[in-house]
mmCIF file of C-alpha atoms in Angstrom:
data_model
loop_
_atom_site.group_PDB
_atom_site.id
_atom_site.type_symbol
_atom_site.label_atom_id
_atom_site.label_comp_id
_atom_site.label_asym_id
_atom_site.label_seq_id
_atom_site.Cartn_x
_atom_site.Cartn_y
_atom_site.Cartn_z
ATOM 1 C CA UNK A 1 -15.116 17.749 38.169
ATOM 2 C CA UNK A 2 -13.747 19.612 35.187
ATOM 3 C CA UNK A 3 -16.189 19.508 32.244
ATOM 4 C CA UNK A 4 -19.061 18.790 34.632
ATOM 5 C CA UNK A 5 -19.746 15.739 36.670
ATOM 6 C CA UNK A 6 -19.987 12.401 34.902
ATOM 7 C CA UNK A 7 -22.416 9.967 36.414
ATOM 8 C CA UNK A 8 -20.766 6.619 37.194
ATOM 9 C CA UNK A 9 -22.828 4.689 34.642
ATOM 10 C CA UNK A 10 -22.147 7.294 31.993
ATOM 11 C CA UNK A 11 -18.411 7.208 32.638
ATOM 12 C CA UNK A 12 -18.427 3.386 32.567
ATOM 13 C CA UNK A 13 -20.110 3.481 29.174
ATOM 14 C CA UNK A 14 -17.672 6.028 27.818
ATOM 15 C CA UNK A 15 -14.665 4.039 29.018
ATOM 16 C CA UNK A 16 -16.015 0.709 27.795
ATOM 17 C CA UNK A 17 -16.487 2.171 24.294
ATOM 18 C CA UNK A 18 -12.669 2.200 23.988
ATOM 19 C CA UNK A 19 -11.963 -1.248 25.449
ATOM 20 C CA UNK A 20 -11.514 -3.169 22.147
ATOM 21 C CA UNK A 21 -9.146 -0.717 20.554
ATOM 22 C CA UNK A 22 -7.171 -0.329 23.798
ATOM 23 C CA UNK A 23 -6.919 -4.105 24.063
ATOM 24 C CA UNK A 24 -5.553 -4.194 20.478
ATOM 25 C CA UNK A 25 -3.000 -1.508 21.344
ATOM 26 C CA UNK A 26 -1.854 -3.238 24.545
ATOM 27 C CA UNK A 27 -1.710 -6.609 22.777
ATOM 28 C CA UNK A 28 0.575 -5.178 20.098
ATOM 29 C CA UNK A 29 2.740 -3.658 22.807
ATOM 30 C CA UNK A 30 2.956 -6.717 25.091
ATOM 31 C CA UNK A 31 2.506 -9.729 22.792
ATOM 32 C CA UNK A 32 0.285 -11.446 25.383
ATOM 33 C CA UNK A 33 -3.464 -11.902 25.292
ATOM 34 C CA UNK A 34 -3.898 -12.024 29.039
ATOM 35 C CA UNK A 35 -1.371 -9.302 29.879
ATOM 36 C CA UNK A 36 -3.118 -7.065 27.355
ATOM 37 C CA UNK A 37 -6.460 -7.563 29.031
ATOM 38 C CA UNK A 38 -4.857 -6.981 32.456
ATOM 39 C CA UNK A 39 -3.233 -3.763 31.146
ATOM 40 C CA UNK A 40 -6.580 -2.506 29.829
ATOM 41 C CA UNK A 41 -8.317 -3.265 33.093
ATOM 42 C CA UNK A 42 -5.566 -1.395 34.960
ATOM 43 C CA UNK A 43 -6.007 1.510 32.500
ATOM 44 C CA UNK A 44 -9.760 1.614 33.159
ATOM 45 C CA UNK A 45 -9.263 1.583 36.951
ATOM 46 C CA UNK A 46 -6.679 4.376 36.763
ATOM 47 C CA UNK A 47 -8.954 6.415 34.477
ATOM 48 C CA UNK A 48 -11.896 5.954 36.857
ATOM 49 C CA UNK A 49 -9.884 6.982 39.899
ATOM 50 C CA UNK A 50 -8.324 10.036 38.291
ATOM 51 C CA UNK A 51 -11.195 11.244 36.134
ATOM 52 C CA UNK A 52 -11.709 14.259 38.354
ATOM 53 C CA UNK A 53 -8.169 15.376 37.300
ATOM 54 C CA UNK A 54 -8.917 14.971 33.589
ATOM 55 C CA UNK A 55 -9.138 18.554 32.433
ATOM 56 C CA UNK A 56 -10.215 17.931 28.862
ATOM 57 C CA UNK A 57 -7.061 19.347 27.310
ATOM 58 C CA UNK A 58 -7.093 16.275 25.117
ATOM 59 C CA UNK A 59 -9.857 13.892 24.109
ATOM 60 C CA UNK A 60 -10.871 11.104 26.478
ATOM 61 C CA UNK A 61 -9.479 8.633 23.897
ATOM 62 C CA UNK A 62 -6.020 10.304 23.857
ATOM 63 C CA UNK A 63 -5.999 10.384 27.641
ATOM 64 C CA UNK A 64 -6.804 6.679 27.846
ATOM 65 C CA UNK A 65 -4.007 5.905 25.346
ATOM 66 C CA UNK A 66 -1.587 7.888 27.484
ATOM 67 C CA UNK A 67 -2.562 5.846 30.570
ATOM 68 C CA UNK A 68 -2.404 2.562 28.630
ATOM 69 C CA UNK A 69 1.007 3.421 27.234
ATOM 70 C CA UNK A 70 2.399 4.089 30.722
ATOM 71 C CA UNK A 71 0.876 0.816 31.982
ATOM 72 C CA UNK A 72 2.495 -1.119 29.117
ATOM 73 C CA UNK A 73 5.868 0.572 29.477
ATOM 74 C CA UNK A 74 5.823 -0.327 33.199
ATOM 75 C CA UNK A 75 5.020 -3.927 32.339
ATOM 76 C CA UNK A 76 7.792 -4.027 29.716
ATOM 77 C CA UNK A 77 10.439 -2.604 32.038
ATOM 78 C CA UNK A 78 11.564 -6.176 32.886
ATOM 79 C CA UNK A 79 12.662 -6.466 29.273
ATOM 80 C CA UNK A 80 10.858 -9.711 28.416
ATOM 81 C CA UNK A 81 10.396 -10.109 24.690
ATOM 82 C CA UNK A 82 7.825 -12.643 23.679
ATOM 83 C CA UNK A 83 8.754 -14.841 20.741
ATOM 84 C CA UNK A 84 7.805 -17.621 18.403
ATOM 85 C CA UNK A 85 9.812 -20.893 18.334
ATOM 86 C CA UNK A 86 11.638 -19.811 15.161
ATOM 87 C CA UNK A 87 12.856 -16.682 16.977
ATOM 88 C CA UNK A 88 14.637 -18.771 19.584
ATOM 89 C CA UNK A 89 16.049 -21.934 17.986
ATOM 90 C CA UNK A 90 16.976 -23.445 14.662
ATOM 91 C CA UNK A 91 14.513 -25.660 12.830
ATOM 92 C CA UNK A 92 14.678 -29.277 14.095
ATOM 93 C CA UNK A 93 14.839 -32.265 11.719
ATOM 94 C CA UNK A 94 12.123 -34.763 12.463
ATOM 95 C CA UNK A 95 14.652 -37.406 13.449
ATOM 96 C CA UNK A 96 15.804 -35.164 16.312
ATOM 97 C CA UNK A 97 12.364 -33.891 17.339
ATOM 98 C CA UNK A 98 11.830 -33.553 21.072
ATOM 99 C CA UNK A 99 9.007 -31.800 22.869
ATOM 100 C CA UNK A 100 10.667 -29.365 25.305
ATOM 101 C CA UNK A 101 8.312 -26.814 26.829
ATOM 102 C CA UNK A 102 9.294 -23.312 27.889
ATOM 103 C CA UNK A 103 7.492 -21.083 30.397
ATOM 104 C CA UNK A 104 4.298 -19.314 29.308
ATOM 105 C CA UNK A 105 5.905 -15.874 29.373
ATOM 106 C CA UNK A 106 8.308 -16.949 26.612
ATOM 107 C CA UNK A 107 5.679 -17.046 23.924
ATOM 108 C CA UNK A 108 3.863 -14.678 21.681
ATOM 109 C CA UNK A 109 0.215 -15.508 22.319
ATOM 110 C CA UNK A 110 -2.811 -15.820 19.984
ATOM 111 C CA UNK A 111 -5.744 -13.414 20.266
ATOM 112 C CA UNK A 112 -9.346 -13.606 18.939
ATOM 113 C CA UNK A 113 -9.974 -10.908 16.345
ATOM 114 C CA UNK A 114 -13.144 -9.778 18.104
ATOM 115 C CA UNK A 115 -11.222 -8.748 21.220
ATOM 116 C CA UNK A 116 -8.717 -6.457 19.452
ATOM 117 C CA UNK A 117 -10.217 -5.312 16.127
ATOM 118 C CA UNK A 118 -12.867 -2.582 16.539
ATOM 119 C CA UNK A 119 -15.690 -2.523 13.998
ATOM 120 C CA UNK A 120 -14.931 -0.207 11.103
ATOM 121 C CA UNK A 121 -16.663 0.520 7.769
ATOM 122 C CA UNK A 122 -13.378 1.570 6.129
ATOM 123 C CA UNK A 123 -11.917 -1.478 4.302
ATOM 124 C CA UNK A 124 -8.416 0.030 4.192
ATOM 125 C CA UNK A 125 -8.476 0.733 7.928
ATOM 126 C CA UNK A 126 -9.755 -2.805 8.630
ATOM 127 C CA UNK A 127 -6.968 -4.300 6.486
ATOM 128 C CA UNK A 128 -4.213 -2.350 8.344
ATOM 129 C CA UNK A 129 -5.683 -3.417 11.706
ATOM 130 C CA UNK A 130 -5.736 -7.077 10.727
ATOM 131 C CA UNK A 131 -2.232 -7.007 9.287
ATOM 132 C CA UNK A 132 -0.946 -5.369 12.486
ATOM 133 C CA UNK A 133 -2.001 -8.309 14.694
ATOM 134 C CA UNK A 134 -0.680 -11.083 12.451
ATOM 135 C CA UNK A 135 1.894 -13.271 14.112
ATOM 136 C CA UNK A 136 4.816 -12.210 11.896
ATOM 137 C CA UNK A 137 4.216 -8.499 12.503
ATOM 138 C CA UNK A 138 3.672 -9.084 16.223
ATOM 139 C CA UNK A 139 6.950 -10.967 16.414
ATOM 140 C CA UNK A 140 8.740 -8.126 14.631
ATOM 141 C CA UNK A 141 7.295 -5.604 17.093
ATOM 142 C CA UNK A 142 8.775 -7.593 19.971
ATOM 143 C CA UNK A 143 12.273 -6.868 18.676
ATOM 144 C CA UNK A 144 11.834 -3.102 19.139
ATOM 145 C CA UNK A 145 12.593 -1.182 22.347
ATOM 146 C CA UNK A 146 9.394 -0.406 24.169
ATOM 147 C CA UNK A 147 9.137 3.296 23.275
ATOM 148 C CA UNK A 148 9.985 2.649 19.594
ATOM 149 C CA UNK A 149 7.288 -0.013 19.655
ATOM 150 C CA UNK A 150 4.728 2.514 20.996
ATOM 151 C CA UNK A 151 5.723 5.125 18.405
ATOM 152 C CA UNK A 152 5.484 2.651 15.510
ATOM 153 C CA UNK A 153 2.064 1.426 16.574
ATOM 154 C CA UNK A 154 0.654 4.864 17.222
ATOM 155 C CA UNK A 155 2.017 6.373 14.008
ATOM 156 C CA UNK A 156 1.740 3.535 11.469
ATOM 157 C CA UNK A 157 -1.090 1.379 12.759
ATOM 158 C CA UNK A 158 -3.332 3.934 14.473
ATOM 159 C CA UNK A 159 -2.351 6.847 12.188
ATOM 160 C CA UNK A 160 -1.695 9.383 14.949
ATOM 161 C CA UNK A 161 0.134 12.559 14.005
ATOM 162 C CA UNK A 162 3.705 12.958 15.212
ATOM 163 C CA UNK A 163 2.637 15.913 17.330
ATOM 164 C CA UNK A 164 -0.056 13.811 19.038
ATOM 165 C CA UNK A 165 2.449 11.024 19.805
ATOM 166 C CA UNK A 166 4.936 13.557 21.122
ATOM 167 C CA UNK A 167 2.304 14.951 23.479
ATOM 168 C CA UNK A 168 1.326 11.484 24.640
ATOM 169 C CA UNK A 169 4.911 10.465 25.351
ATOM 170 C CA UNK A 170 5.916 13.850 26.780
ATOM 171 C CA UNK A 171 8.683 14.317 24.175
ATOM 172 C CA UNK A 172 9.420 16.293 20.994
ATOM 173 C CA UNK A 173 8.213 15.763 17.452
ATOM 174 C CA UNK A 174 11.866 15.367 16.392
ATOM 175 C CA UNK A 175 12.317 12.592 18.965
ATOM 176 C CA UNK A 176 9.158 10.807 17.725
ATOM 177 C CA UNK A 177 10.283 11.018 14.089
ATOM 178 C CA UNK A 178 13.714 9.702 15.027
ATOM 179 C CA UNK A 179 12.215 6.778 16.959
ATOM 180 C CA UNK A 180 9.951 5.937 14.023
ATOM 181 C CA UNK A 181 12.836 5.999 11.609
ATOM 182 C CA UNK A 182 14.897 3.621 13.805
ATOM 183 C CA UNK A 183 11.904 1.325 14.258
ATOM 184 C CA UNK A 184 11.296 1.159 10.509
ATOM 185 C CA UNK A 185 14.996 0.405 9.865
ATOM 186 C CA UNK A 186 14.959 -2.429 12.412
ATOM 187 C CA UNK A 187 11.886 -4.012 10.850
ATOM 188 C CA UNK A 188 13.296 -3.626 7.322
ATOM 189 C CA UNK A 189 16.418 -5.582 8.361
ATOM 190 C CA UNK A 190 14.348 -8.518 9.638
ATOM 191 C CA UNK A 191 12.667 -10.982 7.293
ATOM 192 C CA UNK A 192 10.032 -12.500 9.552
ATOM 193 C CA UNK A 193 8.763 -15.965 8.588
ATOM 194 C CA UNK A 194 5.098 -15.503 7.722
ATOM 195 C CA UNK A 195 5.492 -11.822 6.746
ATOM 196 C CA UNK A 196 4.394 -12.632 3.194
ATOM 197 C CA UNK A 197 1.078 -14.154 4.366
ATOM 198 C CA UNK A 198 -1.612 -12.716 2.146
ATOM 199 C CA UNK A 199 -5.213 -13.229 3.235
ATOM 200 C CA UNK A 200 -7.989 -11.113 1.806
ATOM 201 C CA UNK A 201 -10.834 -9.798 3.965
ATOM 202 C CA UNK A 202 -13.229 -11.451 3.538
ATOM 203 C CA UNK A 203 -11.559 -14.581 2.162
ATOM 204 C CA UNK A 204 -11.705 -14.826 -1.595
ATOM 205 C CA UNK A 205 -13.142 -17.910 -3.245
ATOM 206 C CA UNK A 206 -9.783 -19.628 -3.799
ATOM 207 C CA UNK A 207 -8.717 -19.031 -0.181
ATOM 208 C CA UNK A 208 -11.989 -20.418 1.102
ATOM 209 C CA UNK A 209 -11.641 -23.502 -1.077
ATOM 210 C CA UNK A 210 -8.086 -23.966 0.228
ATOM 211 C CA UNK A 211 -9.377 -23.898 3.829
ATOM 212 C CA UNK A 212 -12.198 -26.331 2.982
ATOM 213 C CA UNK A 213 -9.630 -28.733 1.468
ATOM 214 C CA UNK A 214 -7.434 -28.266 4.535
ATOM 215 C CA UNK A 215 -10.301 -29.186 6.868
ATOM 216 C CA UNK A 216 -11.111 -32.287 4.814
ATOM 217 C CA UNK A 217 -7.459 -33.344 4.722
ATOM 218 C CA UNK A 218 -6.827 -32.721 8.429
ATOM 219 C CA UNK A 219 -10.030 -34.318 9.720
ATOM 220 C CA UNK A 220 -9.400 -37.259 7.364
ATOM 221 C CA UNK A 221 -5.732 -37.271 8.411
ATOM 222 C CA UNK A 222 -4.878 -37.639 4.729
ATOM 223 C CA UNK A 223 -1.186 -36.774 4.507
ATOM 224 C CA UNK A 224 -1.059 -36.879 0.729
ATOM 225 C CA UNK A 225 -3.910 -34.374 0.513
ATOM 226 C CA UNK A 226 -2.313 -32.215 3.226
ATOM 227 C CA UNK A 227 1.033 -32.265 1.463
ATOM 228 C CA UNK A 228 -0.634 -30.901 -1.676
ATOM 229 C CA UNK A 229 -1.874 -27.879 0.329
ATOM 230 C CA UNK A 230 1.397 -27.039 2.133
ATOM 231 C CA UNK A 231 4.135 -24.907 0.635
ATOM 232 C CA UNK A 232 7.354 -26.903 0.304
ATOM 233 C CA UNK A 233 8.959 -24.630 2.909
ATOM 234 C CA UNK A 234 5.909 -24.504 5.238
ATOM 235 C CA UNK A 235 6.628 -24.022 8.949
ATOM 236 C CA UNK A 236 4.903 -25.786 11.870
ATOM 237 C CA UNK A 237 5.176 -24.525 15.438
ATOM 238 C CA UNK A 238 3.660 -25.828 18.698
ATOM 239 C CA UNK A 239 4.045 -23.478 21.678
ATOM 240 C CA UNK A 240 4.761 -24.093 24.562
ATOM 241 C CA UNK A 241 7.246 -26.466 22.908
ATOM 242 C CA UNK A 242 10.256 -24.810 21.316
ATOM 243 C CA UNK A 243 10.342 -27.422 18.509
ATOM 244 C CA UNK A 244 9.531 -26.153 15.033
ATOM 245 C CA UNK A 245 9.551 -28.033 11.752
ATOM 246 C CA UNK A 246 10.125 -26.973 8.148
ATOM 247 C CA UNK A 247 8.942 -28.675 4.995
ATOM 248 C CA UNK A 248 6.123 -31.031 4.107
ATOM 249 C CA UNK A 249 8.098 -34.227 4.765
ATOM 250 C CA UNK A 250 8.932 -33.354 8.375
ATOM 251 C CA UNK A 251 5.519 -31.849 9.132
ATOM 252 C CA UNK A 252 3.530 -34.841 7.878
ATOM 253 C CA UNK A 253 6.112 -37.194 9.366
ATOM 254 C CA UNK A 254 5.549 -35.604 12.788
ATOM 255 C CA UNK A 255 1.794 -35.842 12.399
ATOM 256 C CA UNK A 256 1.941 -39.543 11.755
ATOM 257 C CA UNK A 257 4.392 -40.276 14.588
ATOM 258 C CA UNK A 258 4.385 -38.052 17.701
ATOM 259 C CA UNK A 259 1.211 -36.383 16.452
ATOM 260 C CA UNK A 260 -0.617 -39.582 15.603
ATOM 261 C CA UNK A 261 -3.217 -39.204 18.424
ATOM 262 C CA UNK A 262 -4.635 -36.237 16.444
ATOM 263 C CA UNK A 263 -6.044 -38.585 13.808
ATOM 264 C CA UNK A 264 -9.825 -38.254 13.719
ATOM 265 C CA UNK A 265 -9.844 -34.683 15.013
ATOM 266 C CA UNK A 266 -12.572 -32.107 14.416
ATOM 267 C CA UNK A 267 -11.841 -28.495 13.409
ATOM 268 C CA UNK A 268 -14.020 -25.507 14.351
ATOM 269 C CA UNK A 269 -13.338 -22.192 12.535
ATOM 270 C CA UNK A 270 -12.043 -19.247 14.583
ATOM 271 C CA UNK A 271 -10.881 -15.777 13.644
ATOM 272 C CA UNK A 272 -7.497 -15.264 15.185
ATOM 273 C CA UNK A 273 -4.698 -12.675 14.721
ATOM 274 C CA UNK A 274 -6.248 -11.444 11.481
ATOM 275 C CA UNK A 275 -5.796 -14.893 9.951
ATOM 276 C CA UNK A 276 -7.843 -18.015 9.348
ATOM 277 C CA UNK A 277 -7.714 -20.435 12.222
ATOM 278 C CA UNK A 278 -9.323 -23.465 13.800
ATOM 279 C CA UNK A 279 -9.940 -24.843 17.209
ATOM 280 C CA UNK A 280 -8.782 -28.447 17.058
ATOM 281 C CA UNK A 281 -10.544 -31.101 19.113
ATOM 282 C CA UNK A 282 -8.998 -34.574 19.132
ATOM 283 C CA UNK A 283 -10.806 -37.773 20.061
ATOM 284 C CA UNK A 284 -11.279 -38.246 23.816
ATOM 285 C CA UNK A 285 -10.559 -41.943 24.620
ATOM 286 C CA UNK A 286 -11.863 -41.595 28.190
ATOM 287 C CA UNK A 287 -15.137 -39.653 27.899
ATOM 288 C CA UNK A 288 -15.914 -40.177 24.218
ATOM 289 C CA UNK A 289 -16.479 -37.299 21.864
ATOM 290 C CA UNK A 290 -13.687 -34.779 21.464
ATOM 291 C CA UNK A 291 -11.413 -32.864 23.795
ATOM 292 C CA UNK A 292 -9.603 -29.543 23.064
ATOM 293 C CA UNK A 293 -6.097 -29.868 21.731
ATOM 294 C CA UNK A 294 -4.964 -26.694 19.964
ATOM 295 C CA UNK A 295 -5.837 -23.334 18.471
ATOM 296 C CA UNK A 296 -4.410 -23.468 14.951
ATOM 297 C CA UNK A 297 -3.387 -20.277 13.103
ATOM 298 C CA UNK A 298 -2.764 -20.610 9.364
ATOM 299 C CA UNK A 299 -0.618 -18.396 7.135
ATOM 300 C CA UNK A 300 -1.421 -18.529 3.429
ATOM 301 C CA UNK A 301 0.547 -17.233 0.451
ATOM 302 C CA UNK A 302 0.131 -17.858 -3.309
ATOM 303 C CA UNK A 303 -2.529 -20.485 -2.777
ATOM 304 C CA UNK A 304 -0.576 -22.638 -0.297
ATOM 305 C CA UNK A 305 -0.345 -22.857 3.458
ATOM 306 C CA UNK A 306 3.026 -21.455 4.519
ATOM 307 C CA UNK A 307 2.578 -21.425 8.285
ATOM 308 C CA UNK A 308 0.765 -23.867 10.573
ATOM 309 C CA UNK A 309 0.936 -22.684 14.194
ATOM 310 C CA UNK A 310 -0.611 -24.755 16.955
ATOM 311 C CA UNK A 311 -1.082 -23.191 20.422
ATOM 312 C CA UNK A 312 -1.561 -26.096 22.794
ATOM 313 C CA UNK A 313 -2.458 -24.599 26.168
ATOM 314 C CA UNK A 314 -6.156 -25.287 25.678
ATOM 315 C CA UNK A 315 -7.235 -24.534 29.268
ATOM 316 C CA UNK A 316 -6.219 -20.923 28.561
ATOM 317 C CA UNK A 317 -7.017 -20.522 24.884
ATOM 318 C CA UNK A 318 -10.424 -22.207 24.489
ATOM 319 C CA UNK A 319 -12.195 -20.060 27.118
ATOM 320 C CA UNK A 320 -10.544 -16.944 25.584
ATOM 321 C CA UNK A 321 -12.193 -17.867 22.272
ATOM 322 C CA UNK A 322 -15.509 -18.725 23.973
ATOM 323 C CA UNK A 323 -15.129 -22.344 22.889
ATOM 324 C CA UNK A 324 -16.510 -25.381 24.733
ATOM 325 C CA UNK A 325 -14.124 -27.724 26.549
ATOM 326 C CA UNK A 326 -15.815 -30.822 25.111
ATOM 327 C CA UNK A 327 -17.589 -31.790 21.901
ATOM 328 C CA UNK A 328 -20.031 -34.659 21.753
ATOM 329 C CA UNK A 329 -19.290 -37.435 19.286
ATOM 330 C CA UNK A 330 -22.168 -36.456 16.967
ATOM 331 C CA UNK A 331 -21.143 -32.755 16.949
ATOM 332 C CA UNK A 332 -18.920 -31.850 14.075
ATOM 333 C CA UNK A 333 -19.311 -28.103 14.487
ATOM 334 C CA UNK A 334 -20.242 -25.614 17.132
ATOM 335 C CA UNK A 335 -21.267 -22.034 16.913
ATOM 336 C CA UNK A 336 -18.354 -19.892 17.984
ATOM 337 C CA UNK A 337 -19.139 -17.062 20.413
ATOM 338 C CA UNK A 338 -18.041 -13.483 19.958
#
């Protein structure tokens, strides 16, 4: 092999060292937790099989990104753009609320921070990484053509030089700069709901108090207390249903009608999409205790909750977050895994 022979275990270790950042890259490209992990696994297999052709003209990291980019572009060739409910339909008044599901591949999917955000000691770098997996930014990325998406992520999120991106994509620096300019213009034209979400890292004292009050209000199913925490234009979504609601009256009205079985739920903190979140367990009338119901992602701005997004496919999401599929009645909290 060029550069000497790498022992299998050594190559495995070197490849695995890049898994988290590659998963973050593929997740931003694809908008799907599971497709991102499939893309990274495909990347690792391709790298393993063709390592003897890797001549060291670039770093191993750059080479892996080139493979991952090609994998993602192939997966995106069908043209599917994942979305949030507000990207597909108008807000529905509570009086007309109906729960109509759409197929899994319609939706932008949640992702645990630990699977996509590599450890860094640079606060500014960590902040950019978190902001770049937030739901509003992810939804905006989905509106870009695939190659523009890759250019924007590589240049503005991962801070690659234009010349490095040009080499990766097999194109010119001028072409990369043009694609970046078009991508920026497209994003500037769109005002994504949730784009103003401002969450410090770590949470500041006021934000933590807001979340504590939210947990108390939700677990107590206290609609007056919840109303006090929600922005007047707060948005609630519930994929796989395309219904979404706007405003405190419709949100709390839904929770006390169609959502009434969620009374008495328990919330377990999770770190998801660079935002505060909770795994919601609702009472289990058959087995006792609590059964999984949703992964909640909260958007916060100016001391209020502006977005309240509930991902309901618990058989997929709870294992992804290393969460148990049942809580005993006496268990109010569980330790969340990595």
